[in-house]
């Protein structure tokens, strides 16, 4: 048999997680951190490159998780994938020598408000700051995993992909022939564009408009209404865009304002 240092097992598990990603829709970055943090690989879908950079990581020094979270968020925030699911996975022995617990939790809460989910993995027989790791994930709607052994760590990384779900969006842009009145389903509106962010299925929504002219009235604008979707089965996902057909109504008399 072969005995492997913890960092070796951690790298193997991380690379297995990268292999489980869908290079078509997913992007991953890697940060190594001790007292300071370093971007090992920026956000990319080049999984072979990411795995080669993971191999270069070595264990050294103390721990400053707060600084690593800042760097991870900057990578996500500077990306062009504003409507993707943002997740940070933290692998640690649970001993943060540089951060202050309450400030770390408050930072995580701030990231959660920005749409970031944090998943923490405590990789040791005893996790000194396990309560902090659990609170970090609670305030960001993530998950905490306890990995007391190498085998369990590998299982955790395999299951993490299932916990990070990509949301779909529906965008509906009104034509100049109608005015927006109301909608259901937790929408956001900017002028004549209404957007729904779908997190759970089944999902339904409706929109109410008012025509501003008589005759044949087009409801949606050209190429402005579509479903951006991701269908995910196991570790495989397919994404795409489906445009809605043009919708018309016939109006005899315009409503009186």
mmCIF file of C-alpha atoms in Angstrom:
data_model
loop_
_atom_site.group_PDB
_atom_site.id
_atom_site.type_symbol
_atom_site.label_atom_id
_atom_site.label_comp_id
_atom_site.label_asym_id
_atom_site.label_seq_id
_atom_site.Cartn_x
_atom_site.Cartn_y
_atom_site.Cartn_z
ATOM 1 C CA UNK A 1 0.000 0.000 0.000
ATOM 2 C CA UNK A 2 0.986 3.664 -0.409
ATOM 3 C CA UNK A 3 0.721 6.295 2.324
ATOM 4 C CA UNK A 4 0.013 9.729 0.876
ATOM 5 C CA UNK A 5 0.279 13.078 2.717
ATOM 6 C CA UNK A 6 -3.013 14.919 3.311
ATOM 7 C CA UNK A 7 -2.187 17.519 0.658
ATOM 8 C CA UNK A 8 -1.763 14.707 -1.880
ATOM 9 C CA UNK A 9 -5.194 13.254 -1.131
ATOM 10 C CA UNK A 10 -6.716 16.742 -1.170
ATOM 11 C CA UNK A 11 -5.283 17.398 -4.617
ATOM 12 C CA UNK A 12 -6.559 14.078 -5.937
ATOM 13 C CA UNK A 13 -10.067 14.810 -4.643
ATOM 14 C CA UNK A 14 -10.033 18.346 -6.043
ATOM 15 C CA UNK A 15 -8.982 17.074 -9.471
ATOM 16 C CA UNK A 16 -11.767 14.485 -9.399
ATOM 17 C CA UNK A 17 -14.211 17.319 -8.729
ATOM 18 C CA UNK A 18 -12.845 19.249 -11.701
ATOM 19 C CA UNK A 19 -13.291 16.154 -13.876
ATOM 20 C CA UNK A 20 -16.967 16.034 -12.860
ATOM 21 C CA UNK A 21 -17.612 19.554 -14.147
ATOM 22 C CA UNK A 22 -19.208 20.254 -17.507
ATOM 23 C CA UNK A 23 -16.679 22.197 -19.570
ATOM 24 C CA UNK A 24 -19.499 23.552 -21.739
ATOM 25 C CA UNK A 25 -21.326 25.368 -18.952
ATOM 26 C CA UNK A 26 -19.083 25.363 -15.857
ATOM 27 C CA UNK A 27 -16.061 27.464 -14.994
ATOM 28 C CA UNK A 28 -13.652 26.901 -12.101
ATOM 29 C CA UNK A 29 -10.802 28.810 -10.473
ATOM 30 C CA UNK A 30 -8.350 27.669 -7.811
ATOM 31 C CA UNK A 31 -6.891 29.670 -4.925
ATOM 32 C CA UNK A 32 -4.164 28.464 -2.556
ATOM 33 C CA UNK A 33 -4.052 30.219 0.799
ATOM 34 C CA UNK A 34 -1.992 30.309 3.974
ATOM 35 C CA UNK A 35 -1.167 33.683 5.581
ATOM 36 C CA UNK A 36 -1.689 35.131 2.105
ATOM 37 C CA UNK A 37 -3.714 34.004 -0.908
ATOM 38 C CA UNK A 38 -2.649 33.240 -4.451
ATOM 39 C CA UNK A 39 -4.661 32.637 -7.612
ATOM 40 C CA UNK A 40 -3.378 29.294 -8.855
ATOM 41 C CA UNK A 41 -5.760 29.239 -11.808
ATOM 42 C CA UNK A 42 -8.155 31.949 -12.933
ATOM 43 C CA UNK A 43 -11.746 31.161 -13.934
ATOM 44 C CA UNK A 44 -11.671 28.796 -16.916
ATOM 45 C CA UNK A 45 -13.270 25.739 -18.490
ATOM 46 C CA UNK A 46 -9.858 24.258 -19.375
ATOM 47 C CA UNK A 47 -10.019 21.403 -16.886
ATOM 48 C CA UNK A 48 -6.656 19.899 -17.849
ATOM 49 C CA UNK A 49 -4.938 23.196 -17.148
ATOM 50 C CA UNK A 50 -6.729 23.538 -13.795
ATOM 51 C CA UNK A 51 -5.661 20.046 -12.742
ATOM 52 C CA UNK A 52 -2.057 20.742 -13.678
ATOM 53 C CA UNK A 53 -2.113 23.875 -11.507
ATOM 54 C CA UNK A 54 -3.647 21.955 -8.603
ATOM 55 C CA UNK A 55 -0.651 19.606 -8.789
ATOM 56 C CA UNK A 56 1.636 22.581 -8.102
ATOM 57 C CA UNK A 57 0.027 23.407 -4.730
ATOM 58 C CA UNK A 58 1.987 22.561 -1.580
ATOM 59 C CA UNK A 59 1.179 22.812 2.132
ATOM 60 C CA UNK A 60 2.979 25.552 4.041
ATOM 61 C CA UNK A 61 2.419 28.256 6.642
ATOM 62 C CA UNK A 62 -0.604 29.353 8.656
ATOM 63 C CA UNK A 63 -4.183 30.123 7.545
ATOM 64 C CA UNK A 64 -6.053 33.295 6.588
ATOM 65 C CA UNK A 65 -9.446 32.298 5.190
ATOM 66 C CA UNK A 66 -10.802 35.851 5.226
ATOM 67 C CA UNK A 67 -8.256 36.994 2.669
ATOM 68 C CA UNK A 68 -8.972 33.948 0.479
ATOM 69 C CA UNK A 69 -12.715 34.697 0.448
ATOM 70 C CA UNK A 70 -12.020 38.254 -0.705
ATOM 71 C CA UNK A 71 -9.881 37.008 -3.557
ATOM 72 C CA UNK A 72 -12.419 34.362 -4.573
ATOM 73 C CA UNK A 73 -15.232 36.908 -4.697
ATOM 74 C CA UNK A 74 -13.147 39.280 -6.796
ATOM 75 C CA UNK A 75 -12.637 36.520 -9.365
ATOM 76 C CA UNK A 76 -16.380 35.814 -9.509
ATOM 77 C CA UNK A 77 -17.388 39.460 -9.557
ATOM 78 C CA UNK A 78 -14.955 40.352 -12.346
ATOM 79 C CA UNK A 79 -16.213 37.542 -14.566
ATOM 80 C CA UNK A 80 -18.808 38.039 -17.286
ATOM 81 C CA UNK A 81 -20.974 35.230 -15.910
ATOM 82 C CA UNK A 82 -23.286 37.431 -13.870
ATOM 83 C CA UNK A 83 -26.256 35.047 -14.023
ATOM 84 C CA UNK A 84 -24.385 31.840 -13.212
ATOM 85 C CA UNK A 85 -24.450 30.198 -9.823
ATOM 86 C CA UNK A 86 -21.546 31.562 -7.777
ATOM 87 C CA UNK A 87 -20.008 29.090 -5.332
ATOM 88 C CA UNK A 88 -16.861 29.004 -3.224
ATOM 89 C CA UNK A 89 -15.599 25.645 -1.939
ATOM 90 C CA UNK A 90 -13.264 25.890 1.058
ATOM 91 C CA UNK A 91 -11.053 22.952 2.063
ATOM 92 C CA UNK A 92 -9.430 23.508 5.462
ATOM 93 C CA UNK A 93 -8.297 21.726 8.604
ATOM 94 C CA UNK A 94 -10.528 24.156 10.480
ATOM 95 C CA UNK A 95 -7.742 26.092 12.161
ATOM 96 C CA UNK A 96 -7.732 29.727 11.003
ATOM 97 C CA UNK A 97 -4.773 31.394 12.681
ATOM 98 C CA UNK A 98 -5.184 34.847 11.135
ATOM 99 C CA UNK A 99 -8.925 35.641 10.871
ATOM 100 C CA UNK A 100 -11.253 36.807 13.640
ATOM 101 C CA UNK A 101 -14.249 34.466 13.862
ATOM 102 C CA UNK A 102 -17.030 37.068 13.983
ATOM 103 C CA UNK A 103 -15.498 39.161 11.219
ATOM 104 C CA UNK A 104 -15.162 36.034 9.094
ATOM 105 C CA UNK A 105 -18.854 35.210 9.589
ATOM 106 C CA UNK A 106 -19.870 38.779 8.780
ATOM 107 C CA UNK A 107 -17.798 38.660 5.592
ATOM 108 C CA UNK A 108 -19.487 35.410 4.586
ATOM 109 C CA UNK A 109 -22.891 36.942 5.273
ATOM 110 C CA UNK A 110 -22.006 39.870 3.005
ATOM 111 C CA UNK A 111 -20.995 37.451 0.250
ATOM 112 C CA UNK A 112 -24.257 35.575 0.711
ATOM 113 C CA UNK A 113 -26.177 38.796 0.157
ATOM 114 C CA UNK A 114 -24.299 39.157 -3.140
ATOM 115 C CA UNK A 115 -25.476 35.721 -4.284
ATOM 116 C CA UNK A 116 -22.442 33.631 -3.319
ATOM 117 C CA UNK A 117 -22.875 30.169 -1.798
ATOM 118 C CA UNK A 118 -20.002 28.894 0.339
ATOM 119 C CA UNK A 119 -19.330 25.185 0.882
ATOM 120 C CA UNK A 120 -16.829 24.300 3.603
ATOM 121 C CA UNK A 121 -14.999 21.008 4.120
ATOM 122 C CA UNK A 122 -13.338 20.293 7.452
ATOM 123 C CA UNK A 123 -10.531 17.882 6.592
ATOM 124 C CA UNK A 124 -9.153 16.537 9.889
ATOM 125 C CA UNK A 125 -10.127 14.187 12.702
ATOM 126 C CA UNK A 126 -10.808 17.199 14.932
ATOM 127 C CA UNK A 127 -11.971 20.538 13.508
ATOM 128 C CA UNK A 128 -11.044 23.314 15.984
ATOM 129 C CA UNK A 129 -13.349 25.972 14.467
ATOM 130 C CA UNK A 130 -16.091 23.710 13.166
ATOM 131 C CA UNK A 131 -18.825 26.005 14.516
ATOM 132 C CA UNK A 132 -17.415 28.861 12.429
ATOM 133 C CA UNK A 133 -17.338 26.736 9.269
ATOM 134 C CA UNK A 134 -20.956 25.721 9.872
ATOM 135 C CA UNK A 135 -22.046 29.307 10.411
ATOM 136 C CA UNK A 136 -20.297 30.454 7.230
ATOM 137 C CA UNK A 137 -22.356 28.043 5.152
ATOM 138 C CA UNK A 138 -25.563 28.793 7.044
ATOM 139 C CA UNK A 139 -25.470 32.496 6.191
ATOM 140 C CA UNK A 140 -24.758 31.751 2.513
ATOM 141 C CA UNK A 141 -27.178 28.802 2.024
ATOM 142 C CA UNK A 142 -24.261 26.461 1.398
ATOM 143 C CA UNK A 143 -23.316 23.160 3.060
ATOM 144 C CA UNK A 144 -20.724 21.971 5.567
ATOM 145 C CA UNK A 145 -18.938 18.629 5.176
ATOM 146 C CA UNK A 146 -16.864 16.783 7.750
ATOM 147 C CA UNK A 147 -14.053 14.717 6.224
ATOM 148 C CA UNK A 148 -12.224 12.752 8.933
ATOM 149 C CA UNK A 149 -10.668 10.398 6.378
ATOM 150 C CA UNK A 150 -9.256 10.431 2.850
ATOM 151 C CA UNK A 151 -12.059 8.222 1.527
ATOM 152 C CA UNK A 152 -14.781 10.512 2.844
ATOM 153 C CA UNK A 153 -13.055 13.566 1.373
ATOM 154 C CA UNK A 154 -13.137 11.973 -2.072
ATOM 155 C CA UNK A 155 -16.845 11.146 -1.648
ATOM 156 C CA UNK A 156 -17.583 14.736 -0.629
ATOM 157 C CA UNK A 157 -15.978 16.203 -3.731
ATOM 158 C CA UNK A 158 -17.965 13.778 -5.882
ATOM 159 C CA UNK A 159 -21.235 14.930 -4.291
ATOM 160 C CA UNK A 160 -20.445 18.646 -4.358
ATOM 161 C CA UNK A 161 -21.306 18.970 -8.037
ATOM 162 C CA UNK A 162 -24.871 17.938 -7.217
ATOM 163 C CA UNK A 163 -25.127 20.729 -4.636
ATOM 164 C CA UNK A 164 -24.147 23.488 -7.076
ATOM 165 C CA UNK A 165 -27.113 23.996 -9.356
ATOM 166 C CA UNK A 166 -27.259 26.406 -12.263
ATOM 167 C CA UNK A 167 -30.393 28.526 -12.298
ATOM 168 C CA UNK A 168 -32.412 29.319 -15.409
ATOM 169 C CA UNK A 169 -33.828 32.697 -16.395
ATOM 170 C CA UNK A 170 -36.812 33.826 -18.407
ATOM 171 C CA UNK A 171 -36.582 37.240 -20.070
ATOM 172 C CA UNK A 172 -39.634 38.833 -21.674
ATOM 173 C CA UNK A 173 -39.336 42.149 -23.505
ATOM 174 C CA UNK A 174 -42.534 44.004 -24.338
ATOM 175 C CA UNK A 175 -43.161 45.633 -27.702
ATOM 176 C CA UNK A 176 -43.859 49.337 -28.086
ATOM 177 C CA UNK A 177 -47.552 48.507 -28.654
ATOM 178 C CA UNK A 178 -48.241 47.521 -25.025
ATOM 179 C CA UNK A 179 -47.554 48.804 -21.527
ATOM 180 C CA UNK A 180 -46.639 46.735 -18.517
ATOM 181 C CA UNK A 181 -49.350 46.400 -15.845
ATOM 182 C CA UNK A 182 -48.328 43.568 -13.506
ATOM 183 C CA UNK A 183 -46.672 40.153 -13.283
ATOM 184 C CA UNK A 184 -46.395 37.199 -10.922
ATOM 185 C CA UNK A 185 -43.616 34.819 -10.034
ATOM 186 C CA UNK A 186 -41.043 37.031 -8.316
ATOM 187 C CA UNK A 187 -39.969 39.091 -11.297
ATOM 188 C CA UNK A 188 -37.568 41.971 -11.816
ATOM 189 C CA UNK A 189 -38.370 44.722 -14.298
ATOM 190 C CA UNK A 190 -36.274 47.307 -16.108
ATOM 191 C CA UNK A 191 -38.406 49.472 -18.378
ATOM 192 C CA UNK A 192 -40.065 47.027 -20.787
ATOM 193 C CA UNK A 193 -37.902 44.024 -19.915
ATOM 194 C CA UNK A 194 -39.185 41.579 -17.302
ATOM 195 C CA UNK A 195 -36.893 38.880 -15.931
ATOM 196 C CA UNK A 196 -37.601 35.844 -13.764
ATOM 197 C CA UNK A 197 -34.846 33.833 -12.057
ATOM 198 C CA UNK A 198 -35.938 30.206 -11.739
ATOM 199 C CA UNK A 199 -34.498 28.226 -8.829
ATOM 200 C CA UNK A 200 -37.021 25.419 -8.333
ATOM 201 C CA UNK A 201 -39.359 23.389 -10.525
ATOM 202 C CA UNK A 202 -42.234 23.303 -11.246
ATOM 203 C CA UNK A 203 -42.374 27.031 -11.967
ATOM 204 C CA UNK A 204 -45.014 29.298 -13.443
ATOM 205 C CA UNK A 205 -45.563 33.011 -13.873
ATOM 206 C CA UNK A 206 -47.867 35.387 -15.690
ATOM 207 C CA UNK A 207 -47.707 38.900 -17.069
ATOM 208 C CA UNK A 208 -50.482 41.463 -17.575
ATOM 209 C CA UNK A 209 -50.137 44.173 -20.236
ATOM 210 C CA UNK A 210 -52.292 46.980 -21.628
ATOM 211 C CA UNK A 211 -52.480 47.627 -25.407
ATOM 212 C CA UNK A 212 -51.984 51.240 -26.493
ATOM 213 C CA UNK A 213 -53.376 50.898 -30.006
ATOM 214 C CA UNK A 214 -56.192 49.075 -31.793
ATOM 215 C CA UNK A 215 -55.980 46.322 -34.389
ATOM 216 C CA UNK A 216 -53.407 43.523 -34.435
ATOM 217 C CA UNK A 217 -51.111 44.170 -31.479
ATOM 218 C CA UNK A 218 -47.812 42.410 -30.957
ATOM 219 C CA UNK A 219 -47.059 41.631 -27.295
ATOM 220 C CA UNK A 220 -43.346 40.790 -27.281
ATOM 221 C CA UNK A 221 -40.485 42.617 -28.979
ATOM 222 C CA UNK A 222 -38.406 41.014 -31.739
ATOM 223 C CA UNK A 223 -35.805 38.576 -30.343
ATOM 224 C CA UNK A 224 -36.299 40.031 -26.884
ATOM 225 C CA UNK A 225 -38.119 37.165 -25.162
ATOM 226 C CA UNK A 226 -36.360 33.915 -24.374
ATOM 227 C CA UNK A 227 -35.639 31.173 -21.877
ATOM 228 C CA UNK A 228 -32.004 30.688 -20.898
ATOM 229 C CA UNK A 229 -31.882 27.194 -19.444
ATOM 230 C CA UNK A 230 -29.656 24.481 -18.073
ATOM 231 C CA UNK A 231 -30.838 20.886 -18.006
ATOM 232 C CA UNK A 232 -28.757 18.865 -15.530
ATOM 233 C CA UNK A 233 -28.757 15.092 -15.113
ATOM 234 C CA UNK A 234 -26.188 13.803 -12.643
ATOM 235 C CA UNK A 235 -22.829 15.362 -13.507
ATOM 236 C CA UNK A 236 -23.931 16.296 -17.028
ATOM 237 C CA UNK A 237 -25.652 19.501 -18.023
ATOM 238 C CA UNK A 238 -26.718 21.106 -21.277
ATOM 239 C CA UNK A 239 -27.430 24.790 -21.628
ATOM 240 C CA UNK A 240 -29.071 26.853 -24.324
ATOM 241 C CA UNK A 241 -31.525 29.592 -25.245
ATOM 242 C CA UNK A 242 -35.048 29.144 -26.565
ATOM 243 C CA UNK A 243 -36.762 32.196 -28.058
ATOM 244 C CA UNK A 244 -40.494 32.612 -27.651
ATOM 245 C CA UNK A 245 -42.740 32.772 -30.679
ATOM 246 C CA UNK A 246 -44.248 36.151 -31.518
ATOM 247 C CA UNK A 247 -47.518 36.718 -29.675
ATOM 248 C CA UNK A 248 -50.346 38.842 -31.071
ATOM 249 C CA UNK A 249 -53.792 39.900 -29.906
ATOM 250 C CA UNK A 250 -56.553 41.747 -31.782
ATOM 251 C CA UNK A 251 -57.862 44.861 -30.030
ATOM 252 C CA UNK A 252 -61.145 46.494 -31.007
ATOM 253 C CA UNK A 253 -61.016 49.343 -28.486
ATOM 254 C CA UNK A 254 -58.091 50.525 -26.420
ATOM 255 C CA UNK A 255 -58.638 50.682 -22.646
ATOM 256 C CA UNK A 256 -59.493 54.115 -21.284
ATOM 257 C CA UNK A 257 -56.823 55.421 -18.941
#
